[in-house]
Coordinates of C-alpha atoms and ligand atoms in Angstrom, one line a residue:
X1 CA 18.0 -23.0 15.7
X2 CA 16.6 -23.0 12.2
X3 CA 13.2 -21.4 12.7
X4 CA 10.7 -22.5 10.0
X5 CA 7.6 -22.2 12.2
X6 CA 6.5 -19.1 10.3
X7 CA 7.6 -16.2 8.2
X8 CA 6.4 -14.0 11.1
X9 CA 9.6 -14.9 13.0
X10 CA 11.8 -12.4 11.1
X11 CA 13.6 -9.7 13.1
X12 CA 14.0 -6.1 11.8
X13 CA 17.3 -5.5 10.1
X14 CA 19.7 -2.7 11.1
X15 CA 18.5 -0.6 8.1
X16 CA 14.9 -1.1 9.1
X17 CA 15.7 -0.1 12.8
X18 CA 17.5 3.1 11.5
X19 CA 14.4 3.9 9.5
X20 CA 12.2 3.4 12.5
X21 CA 14.4 5.7 14.7
X22 CA 14.4 8.4 12.1
X23 CA 10.7 8.4 11.3
X24 CA 8.7 11.6 11.4
X25 CA 5.9 11.2 13.9
X26 CA 2.5 12.6 15.0
X27 CA -0.7 11.3 16.6
X28 CA -2.3 8.9 14.1
X29 CA -5.7 8.7 15.9
X30 CA -5.9 12.4 14.9
X31 CA -4.6 11.2 11.4
X32 CA -1.5 13.4 11.9
X33 CA 1.3 10.9 11.6
X34 CA 3.1 11.7 8.3
X35 CA 4.9 8.3 8.1
X36 CA 1.6 6.4 8.5
X37 CA 0.1 8.6 5.8
X38 CA 3.0 7.8 3.5
X39 CA 2.7 4.0 4.1
X40 CA -1.1 4.2 3.5
X41 CA -0.6 6.2 0.3
X42 CA 2.1 3.9 -1.0
X43 CA 0.1 0.8 -0.2
X44 CA -3.0 2.1 -1.9
X45 CA -1.0 3.0 -4.9
X46 CA 0.7 -0.4 -5.1
X47 CA -2.6 -2.2 -4.8
X48 CA -4.5 0.0 -7.2
X49 CA -7.1 1.1 -4.6
X50 CA -8.2 4.6 -3.5
X51 CA -7.1 4.5 0.1
X52 CA -5.2 2.4 2.7
X53 CA -5.6 2.0 6.5
X54 CA -2.7 0.9 8.7
X55 CA -3.9 -1.7 11.3
X56 CA -2.0 -3.6 14.0
X57 CA -2.5 -7.1 12.6
X58 CA -3.8 -9.3 9.8
X59 CA -6.5 -10.7 12.2
X60 CA -7.7 -7.1 12.9
X61 CA -7.7 -6.4 9.2
X62 CA -9.9 -9.5 8.6
X63 CA -12.3 -8.7 11.4
X64 CA -12.7 -5.0 10.2
X65 CA -13.4 -6.2 6.6
X66 CA -16.2 -8.5 7.9
X67 CA -17.6 -5.7 10.1
X68 CA -17.6 -3.2 7.2
X69 CA -19.2 -5.5 4.6
X70 CA -21.4 -7.9 6.4
X71 CA -24.2 -7.4 8.8
X72 CA -25.0 -9.6 11.8
X73 CA -26.4 -13.0 10.7
X74 CA -25.0 -12.5 7.1
X75 CA -23.0 -15.2 5.5
X76 CA -19.4 -14.9 4.4
X77 CA -18.5 -17.4 1.6
X78 CA -15.0 -18.7 2.1
X79 CA -12.8 -21.8 2.1
X80 CA -13.3 -24.1 5.0
X81 CA -9.6 -24.0 6.1
X82 CA -9.3 -20.1 5.8
X83 CA -7.4 -18.3 8.4
X84 CA -10.5 -16.3 9.4
X85 CA -12.3 -19.6 10.1
X86 CA -9.6 -21.5 11.8
X87 CA -7.0 -19.2 13.4
X88 CA -8.8 -16.1 14.6
X89 CA -10.4 -17.4 17.8
X90 CA -13.9 -17.3 16.2
X91 CA -13.8 -13.5 15.9
X92 CA -16.0 -13.4 12.9
X93 CA -18.8 -15.2 14.8
X94 CA -18.1 -13.6 18.2
X95 CA -17.6 -10.0 17.2
X96 CA -18.9 -9.5 13.6
X97 CA -21.8 -11.9 14.1
X98 CA -21.4 -13.5 10.7
X99 CA -21.7 -17.1 9.8
X100 CA -19.5 -18.9 7.3
X101 CA -20.6 -20.7 4.2
X102 CA -17.5 -22.8 3.7
X103 CA -16.3 -24.3 0.4
X104 CA -14.4 -27.6 0.8
X105 CA -11.0 -28.1 -0.8
X106 CA -7.6 -26.5 -0.7
X107 CA -8.8 -22.9 -0.6
X108 CA -8.9 -22.4 -4.4
X109 CA -12.5 -22.5 -5.7
X110 CA -14.3 -21.9 -8.9
X111 CA -16.7 -19.2 -9.9
X112 CA -19.4 -21.9 -10.0
X113 CA -18.7 -23.0 -6.4
X114 CA -19.1 -19.4 -5.3
X115 CA -22.1 -18.5 -7.5
X116 CA -24.2 -21.5 -6.3
X117 CA -23.7 -20.4 -2.7
X118 CA -24.7 -16.7 -3.0
X119 CA -28.1 -16.4 -1.3
X120 CA -30.6 -13.6 -1.3
X121 CA -31.9 -12.1 2.0
X122 CA -35.4 -13.5 2.4
X123 CA -37.6 -14.1 5.5
X124 CA -35.8 -17.6 5.7
X125 CA -32.3 -17.1 4.4
X126 CA -29.5 -15.1 6.0
X127 CA -28.2 -13.5 2.8
X128 CA -24.7 -13.3 1.5
X129 CA -22.8 -10.4 3.0
X130 CA -19.4 -11.0 1.5
X131 CA -17.3 -13.4 -0.6
X132 CA -13.8 -14.1 0.8
X133 CA -10.6 -15.3 -0.8
X134 CA -7.2 -16.0 0.8
X135 CA -4.2 -15.7 -1.5
X136 CA -1.8 -17.3 -1.0
X137 CA -3.6 -19.9 1.0
X138 CA -1.9 -20.6 4.2
X139 CA -3.2 -24.1 5.2
X140 CA -3.6 -25.1 1.6
X141 CA 0.3 -25.0 1.6
X142 CA 1.0 -21.5 0.3
X143 CA -1.1 -22.2 -2.8
X144 CA -1.7 -19.4 -5.4
X145 CA -5.4 -18.7 -6.3
X146 CA -5.3 -18.6 -10.1
X147 CA -5.8 -15.0 -11.3
X148 CA -8.0 -16.0 -14.2
X149 CA -10.5 -17.6 -11.7
X150 CA -10.3 -14.5 -9.4
X151 CA -11.3 -12.3 -12.4
X152 CA -14.4 -14.6 -13.0
X153 CA -15.4 -14.5 -9.4
X154 CA -15.0 -10.7 -9.3
X155 CA -17.3 -10.4 -12.3
X156 CA -19.9 -12.7 -10.7
X157 CA -19.8 -10.8 -7.5
X158 CA -20.2 -7.4 -9.3
X159 CA -23.1 -8.8 -11.2
X160 CA -24.9 -9.8 -8.0
X161 CA -23.8 -6.7 -6.1
X162 CA -21.9 -8.7 -3.4
X163 CA -18.6 -7.4 -2.1
X164 CA -15.4 -9.4 -2.6
X165 CA -12.6 -9.3 -0.1
X166 CA -9.1 -10.6 -0.2
X167 CA -7.1 -11.8 2.8
X168 CA -3.8 -11.1 1.1
X169 CA -1.6 -11.6 4.1
X170 CA 0.8 -13.1 1.6
X171 CA -0.5 -11.6 -1.7
X172 CA 3.0 -10.4 -2.7
X173 CA 4.0 -14.1 -2.6
X174 CA 1.2 -14.8 -5.0
X175 CA 2.2 -12.0 -7.3
X176 CA 5.8 -13.0 -7.4
X177 CA 4.9 -16.7 -8.1
X178 CA 2.5 -15.8 -10.9
X179 CA 4.9 -13.2 -12.3
X180 CA 2.3 -10.4 -12.3
X181 CA 2.2 -7.0 -10.7
X182 CA 0.4 -7.3 -7.3
X183 CA -2.1 -4.6 -8.5
X184 CA -3.4 -7.1 -11.1
X185 CA -4.6 -9.3 -8.2
X186 CA -5.5 -6.6 -5.7
X187 CA -7.7 -4.5 -7.9
X188 CA -10.1 -7.4 -8.6
X189 CA -11.4 -7.0 -5.0
X190 CA -13.8 -4.5 -3.4
X191 CA -11.3 -4.4 -0.5
X192 CA -8.2 -6.3 0.5
X193 CA -5.4 -6.5 3.1
X194 CA -1.8 -7.5 3.1
X195 CA 0.7 -8.1 5.9
X196 CA 4.0 -6.3 6.4
X197 CA 5.0 -8.8 9.1
X198 CA 4.9 -12.0 7.0
X199 CA 8.2 -12.5 5.1
X200 CA 8.5 -8.8 4.4
X201 CA 10.5 -8.4 7.6
X202 CA 8.5 -5.7 9.4
X203 CA 7.8 -6.4 13.1
X204 CA 4.1 -5.3 13.1
X205 CA 1.3 -4.3 10.8
X206 CA -1.1 -4.9 8.0
X207 CA -2.7 -2.5 5.5
X208 CA -6.4 -2.6 4.5
X209 CA -7.1 -1.1 1.0
X210 CA -10.3 -0.1 -0.6
X211 CA -12.3 2.9 -1.6
X212 CA -12.2 6.2 0.4
X213 CA -15.7 5.3 1.8
X214 CA -14.4 1.8 2.8
X215 CA -11.5 3.5 4.6
X216 CA -13.8 5.9 6.5
X217 CA -15.9 3.0 7.8
X218 CA -12.9 0.8 8.5
X219 CA -11.3 3.6 10.5
X220 CA -14.3 3.7 12.9
X221 CA -14.2 0.0 13.5
X222 CA -10.4 0.1 14.0
X223 CA -11.0 2.6 16.8
X224 CA -13.9 0.5 18.2
X225 CA -11.6 -2.5 18.4
X226 CA -8.9 -0.6 20.2
X227 CA -6.7 -0.5 17.2
X228 CA -6.2 3.3 17.0
X229 CA -2.5 3.8 17.6
X230 CA -0.7 7.1 18.4
X231 CA 2.8 7.7 17.1
X232 CA 2.6 4.5 15.0
X233 CA 4.9 6.0 12.4
X234 CA 7.7 4.1 14.1
X235 CA 6.0 1.0 12.9
X236 CA 4.9 2.4 9.5
X237 CA 8.5 3.3 8.9
X238 CA 9.4 -0.4 9.1
X239 CA 6.5 -1.2 6.8
X240 CA 7.7 1.3 4.2
X241 CA 11.2 -0.1 4.4
X242 CA 9.8 -3.6 3.9
X243 CA 7.6 -2.6 0.9
X244 CA 10.5 -0.9 -0.8
X245 CA 13.2 -3.5 -0.2
X246 CA 11.9 -6.9 0.6
X247 CA 9.3 -7.8 -2.0
X248 CA 11.4 -8.9 -5.0
X249 CA 13.5 -11.1 -2.8
X250 CA 10.5 -13.3 -2.0
X251 CA 11.5 -15.4 -5.1
X252 CA 14.5 -16.6 -3.1
X253 CA 12.2 -17.8 -0.3
X254 CA 10.1 -19.6 -2.9
X255 CA 13.1 -21.3 -4.4
X256 CA 14.3 -22.3 -0.9
X257 CA 10.9 -23.9 -0.1
X258 CA 10.9 -25.8 -3.4
X259 CA 14.4 -27.0 -2.6
X260 CA 13.4 -28.1 0.9
X261 CA 10.5 -30.1 -0.5
X262 CA 12.8 -31.7 -3.1
X263 CA 15.2 -32.8 -0.4
X264 CA 12.4 -34.2 1.8
X265 CA 10.7 -36.1 -1.0
X266 CA 11.1 -39.8 -0.7
X267 CA 11.8 -39.7 3.1
X268 CA 10.1 -42.7 4.8
X269 CA 6.9 -41.6 6.5
X270 CA 6.7 -38.2 4.7
X271 CA 4.3 -37.2 2.0
X272 CA 5.3 -34.1 0.0
X273 CA 5.0 -33.1 -3.6
X274 CA 7.7 -30.6 -4.6
X275 CA 5.8 -29.6 -7.7
X276 CA 2.9 -28.5 -5.5
X277 CA 5.1 -26.0 -3.6
X278 CA 4.3 -22.7 -5.3
X279 CA 5.5 -20.1 -2.7
X280 CA 7.3 -20.1 0.7
X281 CA 5.2 -22.8 2.5
X282 CA 6.0 -26.5 2.6
X283 CA 3.2 -28.5 4.1
X284 CA 4.2 -32.2 4.6
X285 CA 2.1 -35.1 5.6
X286 CA 3.5 -37.4 8.3
X287 CA 2.8 -40.9 9.3
X288 CA 3.4 -40.3 13.0
X289 CA 1.9 -37.8 15.5
X290 CA 2.8 -34.4 14.1
X291 CA 3.1 -32.5 17.5
X292 CA 5.4 -35.2 18.8
X293 CA 7.6 -35.2 15.7
X294 CA 7.8 -31.4 16.0
X295 CA 9.1 -31.7 19.5
X296 CA 11.8 -34.2 18.3
X297 CA 12.8 -31.8 15.5
X298 CA 13.0 -28.9 18.0
X299 CA 15.4 -30.9 20.1
X300 CA 17.6 -31.2 17.0
X301 CA 17.5 -27.5 16.2
X302 CA 14.8 -27.3 13.5
X303 CA 11.5 -25.7 14.2
X304 CA 8.2 -26.4 12.3
X305 CA 4.5 -26.0 13.2
X306 CA 1.9 -28.8 13.2
X307 CA -1.5 -27.3 12.1
X308 CA -3.0 -30.7 12.9
X309 CA -2.1 -34.2 14.0
X310 CA -0.9 -35.4 10.6
X311 CA 0.8 -32.3 9.0
X312 CA 3.9 -30.2 9.7
X313 CA 4.3 -26.8 8.1
X314 CA 7.7 -25.3 7.3
X315 CA 7.9 -21.7 6.1
X316 CA 10.9 -20.0 4.5
X317 CA 11.8 -16.3 5.0
X318 CA 14.6 -13.8 4.9
X319 CA 16.1 -15.1 8.1
X320 CA 16.9 -18.5 6.5
X321 CA 19.4 -18.9 3.6
X322 CA 20.0 -21.9 1.3
X323 CA 22.7 -23.4 3.5
X324 CA 20.3 -23.4 6.5
X325 CA 17.6 -25.0 4.3
X326 CA 20.0 -27.8 3.4
X327 CA 21.0 -28.4 7.0
X328 CA 17.4 -28.3 8.1
X329 CA 16.5 -30.9 5.3
X330 CA 19.1 -33.4 6.5
X331 CA 18.0 -33.1 10.1
X332 CA 14.3 -33.5 9.1
X333 CA 15.1 -36.5 7.0
X334 CA 17.0 -38.1 9.9
X335 CA 14.3 -37.5 12.5
X336 CA 11.2 -38.2 10.4
X337 CA 12.7 -41.1 8.4
X338 CA 14.0 -42.9 11.5
Ligands
TLP1 N1 -1.0 -16.6 10.2 C1 0.0 -17.1 11.1 C2 -0.7 -18.0 12.2 O1 -1.8 -17.3 12.7 C3 -1.2 -19.3 11.6 C4 1.1 -17.8 10.4 O2 2.1 -18.1 11.1 O3 0.9 -18.1 9.2 N2 -4.3 -14.3 7.2 C5 -3.5 -15.2 7.0 C6 -3.6 -16.0 5.6 C7 -2.5 -15.6 7.9 O4 -1.6 -16.6 7.6 C8 -2.4 -14.9 9.1 C9 -1.3 -15.2 10.1 C10 -3.3 -13.9 9.3 C11 -4.3 -13.6 8.4 C12 -3.3 -13.1 10.6 O5 -2.3 -12.2 10.8 P1 -1.8 -11.7 12.2 O6 -1.0 -12.8 12.8 O7 -1.0 -10.5 11.9 O8 -3.0 -11.4 13.0

């Protein structure tokens, strides 16, 4: 099986498992786990923020950010196809009580599109609680939000005193693709999160970064949501290992994704633009029913994910090398082009 459903499918390496076994542990609800402290400190340092908070998942990181920044009934300005809108079971509405003011397009918007949506709190209007960016953008096809535009949006938010949050589940991918230090991207935001379990090879976890005050408030919501973990240093050790060893190699995943797109271009019934593949996600358009085509591919040993009826997503990661990508491409061509 060549599993291209997601970069969450990676398994911890032997070295990572050793690090987990050897981790120094304590009770993290009491803030006494030294390995979690180390991961939070390293994360904050890498992102150029004051503090970090280890949380079980990217979804919880997103929910906590909305709870900290936005009140019930407030609006969160974001892309219409954002993960927080589409793939978190409605948590923002159900648990944070926010409503989304959604910008159409592929998840990359301009400062003008943001500014025209920022609303004051009046006796009619809900008021903007938070501006949200996702970088790279998952359903946009792993697209990179241009740093120059992020800087403009950050300045506009500061001017209007509206917090700006980054869902940076794959922010390292964006940094590698743009050839910048991840801090350059991360420090534009009031707060941000990144995932250790997407292509970095760790089994569990995300880190939320922001000011010390943001961390204090986020810590209380983490506990409220049942995300206070005890000897979670076993997981943080995997995260530290991932941060130290598996970031630079993301360029390989990007090259593999681009190669896959090149090999698929021109296949009958498939729409894909290799030049649009910026990171590790290849989103193809298909003429037939995507879930049905995915089942056919699965039977031939290649796995992808259909986010909707007309698209299939393939994601490269450290568990798939160039040879596997070439094998996958020839199977996909045969099945979809038939
Ligand atoms: N995305 C998953 C699925 O849920 C679709 C994937 O396979 O890509 N933000 C972004 C941009 C994400 O892509 C994801 C996961 C999350 C947040 C949530 O992270 P987890 O799965 O750790 O809750």
